[in-house]
Amino acid sequence: MTHRPEPPELLALDPVVIEGASGPAAAPLSAPAVRCRHVVKIYEAASGRVFAVRGIDLDVEGGCTTGVVGPSGSGKSSLLRMIAGLELPSAGSVEIDGIDLTSLSTKRRARTRAQLVTHVHQRPPDNLLSHLTAAQQLARLVPREADPDVVADALQTLGLDGHHDHRPAELSSGEQQRLALARAIVAGHRLVIADEPTAQLDGESTRAVLAAIDRLAARGVTVLVATHDARVLPHLQQVIALRDGAIASITEAGTERAVIDRGGRLQLPMAARDAFSEDRAVIRVDDDGNVRIERP
Amino acid sequence: MTDRRAIAAWLAVPWRDRALLFALMAAAATPAFLIASADLWRSAAADEIARRVMVDAPATDDEVVVETPAWLRPDEVMAADDAARTVFDEADSLGPARRTVVLPPSPRDVLETDEGASIRVPLRLVHHEGADTDLDLTANVTTDGGIGIWISTWLAAEFGLAAGDRLTSRECVDVPADRCVRTVPADGFTVLGVTDPLWREPGDQGPVATVDGLDAALVPQFIAPFGLPNFAIVFVDEPTMADLGVQASMVWRAEREEAIDGLRSLESATAEIRTIERRFVQTPSVAGPVAELAAGAGAVDVRSTLPTSLATTRSLIADLDQPFAAARLAGVALGLAACAAGGVFVVARSRREFRLLAGEGDRWPEFAGRAVAQSVAPAIVGTVLGVVLALVVAEAELGVGRFDALDLRPILVVAVVAVAGNALATGIAGERSLGDRPPLASAELLAAGLLVMAATTALLWFQVGRGNRDGGVDLAVVLLPIAGLATAVAIVMFGIGAGLRRTTGFARRLGPMRLLLWRRLDGGGVGERTVVAFTAVAIGVTLLAGALVETLDRTLTRDLATELGGATRVELIGPLPEGVVLPERTTVIGLSSTRVSPGNRAATVIMVDPGTVADAVVWPDDIGIDLDVALDLLASDAGDDLPALALVDQTLPVTGGFGLRDVVRYETVGRLRSAPLASAGEPSLLVAADRLDAFVADERARVGAAASLRPPSREARQRLVSALGAAEVQAFLDDLDVRYRNVVTDDARRADADIVGPRFAFGYLRWLGIVAVLIATVALAFQLSARRAVRSLTTVLTVRMGASPNRLALVTAAEIVVLLVISSVVALLAAQPLAARLLPRFDPTPDLPPRPELVWSFGPLAVRIAIVLVAVGATVWASERWASDRQAVEVLRDTPT
């Protein structure tokens, strides 16, 4: 077996546990904050159809910080955009707080999105309106019935209390991202979806953003983060690895679990795939029900 | 929960972003500019019509004349005169009024001199203010008493009178006996506006002559039953006239000091006349003294033909409505297109903000509302700027930069529609900014679009042809060149794209860098391609419209030269008297419808007088040969035949005979493409009238025909052609008491809406083309700016692959310029059949030779295209250089996901 160098974006977490098909798809006891069922996303392009997401089943518990990882083109952004209600799946359903986004009209979906979700883009300037100050950015999101001090509170919570009157151009990238996260606090959102929020940040800014995410999680906010950044992983309770539009593994509490989809297909983690150079494996199930994958 | 500061900051967004502000303002300014320009073009056309109408207007339009019957009593005269002068003084455009008092002609008066000589003579006493300074006095002015009368030279000669002689009138006109002859003017009639033909050569007069151009009350009848004149105007000074106590006619006459140079001044002058009329009739301070002066003898008459001229002008201008509306519609369409382009840029510029807000749940009403709020102020400023710019440009180009010429309603409506339309589009774009990417335009979709464009062009092509010569300028006429050019350019651009895609395999063999350039040319963006195609179409429209305007001008000049012969053409009903001396620059052309043998073909023989024709007729260059050469040919020796000039393209025998009673053998000694008064329906032969008469006289003598037969040139239908104006020609004919009809002038024909309309419409279309080129150049810069991130990525990658930034920028600029050159050439080629299709529709007299030929001004256009190419090339180069100056990391960070 030839050992190939590990690509930087891959996660190599051992040991890998292979679950049955009912694993992640099984309904948890409490209603999850995010539930995806058989989600498929197909883009129509000039060169033909592009299958971005190929039937994902996923549950994310409320208050959980979840990472979505995978190589470029694996479907991370498409999945997160569908969960955020920014796009509709080509097939399947996406629920947030028990609301099936696919069954809503455009208007109601937009309203639901406005009520439930904060979306944080990769580029800090994309999350803010350039002409408003930090306080104004947040104030416009505060519901009428909310406490007027919520803006100051949010800014203080995320370490931005000295920047009330600063416009985005006067803030660092890390501060901009934290301000973007603060929107969730003032808007009372229960779900934050961040698409590589630290990709353009230096170490110190990254740490500040991660601290902000921790604070959000402490407030019970469900955080869903797509990332390539290994520094983010320790802050996540659950990591979902995607490959070719499907879930390759789910890692919780240091245990990486491979996923068998409804068609019985198993995606091995990349590190495990490297062990099978001919893309062939022998699967043995012993008397105790343990499954072993061996090289042929 | 948004505070006021946030709202203010929101509204101030465009004012913080110069590009955004420019786009919003330009989007509003462009339609305002184009619509305002259309109004101003129409105003220029209206002014031109007014000027041409005024050229043919009677000379009396140059003054205002108020006439009232009057009993000549000093107090009443002075009171009415003071009141009347007040009215004239308050009229801005009129000079000081001058008063003329005329007594009715006496049937036969008796003038007696101190020596007791007397003669019975019909007298007309006239007092003319300013006569003592205006008249050319031939005798010394007596200082005796300062009161006296002025008599004509004829009267002085008839009575042997001189200054200082006493003169008494008895019986009909009671001139007091103490009046003396103050002076003897030579030009009394001239001062009144006419020349007394009896003044110098009494024997030349016919039995009765009427002098036109003079107020009816002043027109003298020259009665000379025995061949001698026996009538005289006697100028009388004011005290003499005022003391007579008889009924007279009092006239105030004020000259117009400001020439009428357009519709506005014509309207203003007409309104002034109506004001004067109202004051003389209704205002007590004026109407009272005047009525007292008239003492019930009659009503005041304010005489002016200006209201008629204004009505004529307005009627002609009303005929411009259709071409005006059609042309303006094209302006509105272009304006809205520019406006939409601005909207697209705004959307592209705000894409990041839209994605964020759409992500937060904003829907199209919120986006549209914000767009309205943000764009209203720039739209107002832009609209104002557009209107001001139109006024400035129109003043410089057309001399009609007047605000009151504008119809603001359509400008405001289009501005509102533009803002609302852009807001709606922005709303939809904003809401959809998060959605799935729209499917790219497929080749099938493009092909279908091209088919629709081609079908539309074909439809318009047949529609324009069907309404040949009757339809004037309608929407189809305006749309055909635009649709035709757009179709041709789009097909070629589509073909280039398809060709490049099919040859990508070949490009791969050129190496990575060239492949990148190739791909860039191929997929340079729909936006750039659209702008390039738009530019080419605009260039084509400019050329086409310019060619049509120039061709229409030239065709009109040529047609009028054929139809009228000169500035004025009059159809004489009877022949001119034998031996009459024509006015200068005037000739008589004879026309005879006859048969030409062999072939027995109907033809028209045009007989010109070689002695006078050269100074009278218009002889355009494209007739084929110079007038002097033509006259030399007509005077050349053709043996026993009469030399004649025939028209090319008309099949008459080179030698043959024409005439019914007198058969004239002719030989064609030259060919013309046209000739003055050439027939529209049948071939024409041009001959010299004197040679023809001599030829026929010889023939008649040879066969012994009756000597009393009139020469052919006098038997022919006679047309008087003159370089003079209609008024002078008519005055001449009236003096001779010659009957005539159909007085047609060059200026009147050029004022026809059928002629002004197309010229205006295509002139405006050319204007649109020029503006569209400017818009396209600016739009290209904005398009490149909007696609900055994508272009920067390509540029940086190419530079990192080894290309020098300078070279890359030059190559990219060259790519766009090459595309532009190709599409412009296509547009220029397509413009030719389109113009040829349109031209026959606007030939003012389509049957008159020669046939119109399109005049293409490639020279000035080449200069303009070169300027556009340099501007576009520089824009692209600058954009590329700027893009390549950025760092790769910066570019990648900016690249939209």
PDB file of N, CA, C and O in Angstrom, chain B residues 594-596 599-604 652 682-683:
ATOM      1  N   THR B 594     -45.776  67.651 -77.278  1.00  0.00           N
ATOM      2  CA  THR B 594     -45.778  67.339 -78.696  1.00  0.00           C
ATOM      3  C   THR B 594     -45.501  65.861 -78.912  1.00  0.00           C
ATOM      4  O   THR B 594     -45.455  65.081 -77.957  1.00  0.00           O
ATOM      5  N   ARG B 595     -45.307  65.502 -80.141  1.00  0.00           N
ATOM      6  CA  ARG B 595     -44.972  64.121 -80.495  1.00  0.00           C
ATOM      7  C   ARG B 595     -43.626  64.111 -81.198  1.00  0.00           C
ATOM      8  O   ARG B 595     -43.311  65.030 -81.960  1.00  0.00           O
ATOM      9  N   VAL B 596     -42.850  63.087 -80.890  1.00  0.00           N
ATOM     10  CA  VAL B 596     -41.539  62.955 -81.507  1.00  0.00           C
ATOM     11  C   VAL B 596     -41.576  61.760 -82.435  1.00  0.00           C
ATOM     12  O   VAL B 596     -42.077  60.691 -82.077  1.00  0.00           O
ATOM     13  N   GLY B 599     -41.360  57.029 -84.045  1.00  0.00           N
ATOM     14  CA  GLY B 599     -41.862  56.404 -82.830  1.00  0.00           C
ATOM     15  C   GLY B 599     -43.138  57.032 -82.334  1.00  0.00           C
ATOM     16  O   GLY B 599     -43.860  56.459 -81.554  1.00  0.00           O
ATOM     17  N   ASN B 600     -43.393  58.262 -82.792  1.00  0.00           N
ATOM     18  CA  ASN B 600     -44.621  58.958 -82.397  1.00  0.00           C
ATOM     19  C   ASN B 600     -44.797  58.962 -80.879  1.00  0.00           C
ATOM     20  O   ASN B 600     -45.856  58.694 -80.350  1.00  0.00           O
ATOM     21  N   ARG B 601     -43.707  59.284 -80.214  1.00  0.00           N
ATOM     22  CA  ARG B 601     -43.755  59.284 -78.751  1.00  0.00           C
ATOM     23  C   ARG B 601     -44.112  60.662 -78.227  1.00  0.00           C
ATOM     24  O   ARG B 601     -43.641  61.684 -78.740  1.00  0.00           O
ATOM     25  N   ALA B 602     -44.921  60.660 -77.183  1.00  0.00           N
ATOM     26  CA  ALA B 602     -45.252  61.935 -76.550  1.00  0.00           C
ATOM     27  C   ALA B 602     -44.006  62.484 -75.857  1.00  0.00           C
ATOM     28  O   ALA B 602     -43.244  61.723 -75.253  1.00  0.00           O
ATOM     29  N   ALA B 603     -43.792  63.777 -75.977  1.00  0.00           N
ATOM     30  CA  ALA B 603     -42.618  64.383 -75.347  1.00  0.00           C
ATOM     31  C   ALA B 603     -42.929  65.839 -75.023  1.00  0.00           C
ATOM     32  O   ALA B 603     -43.913  66.413 -75.506  1.00  0.00           O
ATOM     33  N   THR B 604     -42.094  66.397 -74.184  1.00  0.00           N
ATOM     34  CA  THR B 604     -42.217  67.816 -73.850  1.00  0.00           C
ATOM     35  C   THR B 604     -40.980  68.540 -74.361  1.00  0.00           C
ATOM     36  O   THR B 604     -39.853  68.099 -74.095  1.00  0.00           O
ATOM     37  N   LEU B 652     -35.495  58.743 -76.486  1.00  0.00           N
ATOM     38  CA  LEU B 652     -35.969  59.490 -77.647  1.00  0.00           C
ATOM     39  C   LEU B 652     -34.940  59.293 -78.754  1.00  0.00           C
ATOM     40  O   LEU B 652     -33.746  59.114 -78.473  1.00  0.00           O
ATOM     41  N   GLU B 682     -43.180  62.247 -69.150  1.00  0.00           N
ATOM     42  CA  GLU B 682     -42.761  61.893 -70.508  1.00  0.00           C
ATOM     43  C   GLU B 682     -41.374  62.466 -70.780  1.00  0.00           C
ATOM     44  O   GLU B 682     -40.925  63.363 -70.066  1.00  0.00           O
ATOM     45  N   PRO B 683     -40.722  61.974 -71.825  1.00  0.00           N
ATOM     46  CA  PRO B 683     -39.367  62.465 -72.124  1.00  0.00           C
ATOM     47  C   PRO B 683     -39.382  63.952 -72.465  1.00  0.00           C
ATOM     48  O   PRO B 683     -40.406  64.491 -72.896  1.00  0.00           O
TER      49      PRO B 683
END
